[in-house]
Short mmCIF file of C-alpha atoms in Angstrom, two decimals:
data_model
loop_
_atom_site.label_atom_id
_atom_site.label_comp_id
_atom_site.label_asym_id
_atom_site.label_seq_id
_atom_site.Cartn_x
_atom_site.Cartn_y
_atom_site.Cartn_z
CA MET A 1 29.19 -41.92 58.04
CA ASP A 2 29.98 -42.18 61.80
CA SER A 3 32.94 -44.67 62.62
CA ASP A 4 30.25 -47.98 64.12
CA GLU A 5 28.85 -47.44 60.46
CA PHE A 6 32.29 -47.63 58.51
CA ILE A 7 33.19 -50.61 59.94
CA ARG A 8 30.09 -52.76 59.56
CA LEU A 9 30.44 -51.84 56.18
CA VAL A 10 34.35 -53.46 56.23
CA SER A 11 33.33 -56.16 58.14
CA ARG A 12 30.49 -56.72 55.70
CA ARG A 13 32.49 -56.07 52.38
CA ALA A 14 35.53 -58.10 53.62
CA HIS A 15 33.82 -60.92 54.74
CA VAL A 16 35.50 -60.62 58.60
CA PRO A 17 34.06 -60.07 61.83
CA GLU A 18 33.92 -56.96 63.10
CA GLU A 19 37.00 -56.37 65.52
CA GLN A 20 39.19 -57.96 62.37
CA ALA A 21 37.14 -55.07 60.53
CA GLY A 22 38.28 -52.42 62.86
CA GLU A 23 41.80 -53.94 62.81
CA LEU A 24 42.14 -53.96 59.04
CA THR A 25 40.84 -50.47 58.67
CA ARG A 26 43.31 -49.47 61.41
CA ALA A 27 45.93 -51.27 59.03
CA THR A 28 45.14 -49.73 56.18
CA MET A 29 44.71 -46.00 57.62
CA LEU A 30 48.44 -46.21 59.01
CA THR A 31 49.93 -47.60 55.53
CA LEU A 32 47.90 -45.02 53.50
CA GLY A 33 49.37 -42.43 55.82
CA GLU A 34 52.67 -43.69 55.23
CA ARG A 35 52.20 -43.85 51.07
CA ILE A 36 50.28 -40.44 50.66
CA THR A 37 51.76 -36.78 51.10
CA GLY A 38 51.33 -35.41 55.15
CA GLY A 39 49.21 -32.81 53.97
CA GLU A 40 46.90 -35.00 52.17
CA ALA A 41 46.47 -37.52 54.71
CA ARG A 42 45.77 -34.89 57.39
CA HIS A 43 43.02 -33.89 54.33
CA LEU A 44 42.00 -36.51 54.83
CA ALA A 45 41.58 -37.44 58.92
CA GLY A 46 39.65 -33.89 58.52
CA VAL A 47 36.31 -35.76 56.81
CA LEU A 48 36.92 -38.94 58.48
CA PRO A 49 35.33 -40.13 62.21
CA ALA A 50 37.74 -39.10 64.85
CA GLU A 51 38.12 -43.13 65.60
CA ILE A 52 39.27 -43.63 62.40
CA ALA A 53 41.46 -40.77 61.55
CA PRO A 54 44.42 -41.28 63.91
CA PRO A 55 46.67 -43.79 62.48
CA LEU A 56 46.15 -41.53 58.75
CA ILE A 57 48.44 -38.73 60.40
CA PRO A 58 52.06 -39.65 59.37
CA PRO A 59 54.76 -38.82 61.50
CA GLU A 60 57.10 -38.05 58.03
CA ASP A 61 55.42 -35.44 55.86
CA VAL A 62 56.83 -37.60 52.51
CA ALA A 63 55.57 -40.03 51.22
CA GLU A 64 56.68 -43.77 50.50
CA LYS A 65 57.14 -45.11 46.57
CA PHE A 66 55.44 -48.36 47.16
CA GLY A 67 52.68 -50.54 45.10
CA VAL A 68 49.06 -52.35 45.91
CA ASP A 69 51.92 -56.22 46.45
CA GLU A 70 53.41 -53.73 49.57
CA PHE A 71 50.62 -51.96 50.45
CA VAL A 72 48.66 -55.37 50.96
CA ARG A 73 51.84 -57.53 52.70
CA ARG A 74 52.28 -54.08 55.54
CA VAL A 75 48.89 -54.24 56.35
CA SER A 76 48.94 -58.49 56.27
CA GLU A 77 51.68 -58.03 58.70
CA ARG A 78 50.53 -55.37 60.86
CA VAL A 79 47.07 -57.83 61.42
CA ASP A 80 48.49 -60.82 61.12
CA VAL A 81 45.86 -62.28 58.42
CA SER A 82 46.94 -64.03 54.92
CA GLU A 83 47.41 -61.68 51.91
CA THR A 84 44.19 -62.87 50.74
CA VAL A 85 42.29 -61.50 53.71
CA ALA A 86 44.31 -58.42 54.19
CA ARG A 87 43.59 -57.61 50.19
CA ARG A 88 39.92 -58.48 50.61
CA GLY A 89 39.94 -56.00 54.05
CA VAL A 90 41.67 -53.13 51.93
CA ALA A 91 39.39 -53.01 49.29
CA ALA A 92 36.71 -53.10 52.10
CA VAL A 93 38.35 -49.75 53.30
CA PHE A 94 39.21 -48.16 50.09
CA MET A 95 35.44 -48.94 48.91
CA THR A 96 33.71 -47.47 52.07
CA LEU A 97 36.35 -44.89 52.19
CA GLY A 98 35.18 -43.65 48.76
CA GLU A 99 31.52 -43.62 49.77
CA ALA A 100 32.43 -41.79 53.18
CA VAL A 101 34.37 -38.98 52.14
CA PRO A 102 33.70 -36.79 49.87
CA GLY A 103 34.22 -36.94 46.21
CA ALA A 104 37.38 -34.24 45.46
CA GLU A 105 38.71 -35.09 48.65
CA PHE A 106 38.99 -38.74 48.00
CA GLN A 107 40.02 -38.22 43.93
CA ASP A 108 43.14 -36.18 45.48
CA VAL A 109 44.07 -39.26 47.74
CA MET A 110 43.79 -41.31 44.53
CA ALA A 111 45.89 -39.31 42.22
CA GLN A 112 49.01 -39.87 45.15
CA LEU A 113 48.74 -43.55 44.35
CA PRO A 114 49.57 -45.54 41.30
CA ASN A 115 46.92 -46.51 38.86
CA GLU A 116 46.82 -50.59 39.95
CA PHE A 117 44.82 -48.58 42.70
CA GLN A 118 42.06 -48.05 41.58
CA ASN A 119 41.54 -51.72 40.75
CA ILE A 120 42.22 -53.62 44.04
#
C-alpha cells in the first residue's frame, strides 16, 4: 500500500477530506511514536510508506504510558480538531495500519498498547 492509498482509506473511514486525513495520520503516527518503544516504532516505520513513517520515530526509546483518551486528546490538539474527529481519525489510521502492515508486526505494536486500543 502506498501513502496516497493509505491517506485515501483514512479519509474515507474517518469521513474527512484527504488533507485532514493526512494531518490526522501524521498526528497519530507522532503520538504512536510516543506511546510505543523506540525499537518497535523503528520496526513499524520500516514497513510503512516512506511518506508516512517519519513522525513515528521518537526522540526517546522509552514509551510513555497513557491510554486511549490521552492519545486522542494529543491527536486532537496536534490537528486542532474536536476529540470526536480525532477519535474517528485515530480509529481510521489504526484500521488502515492493520491492513498495511504485516500481521505479526501490527500485533507487536498492539501488544505494547492497553487493551482499550483494540476497541477504538
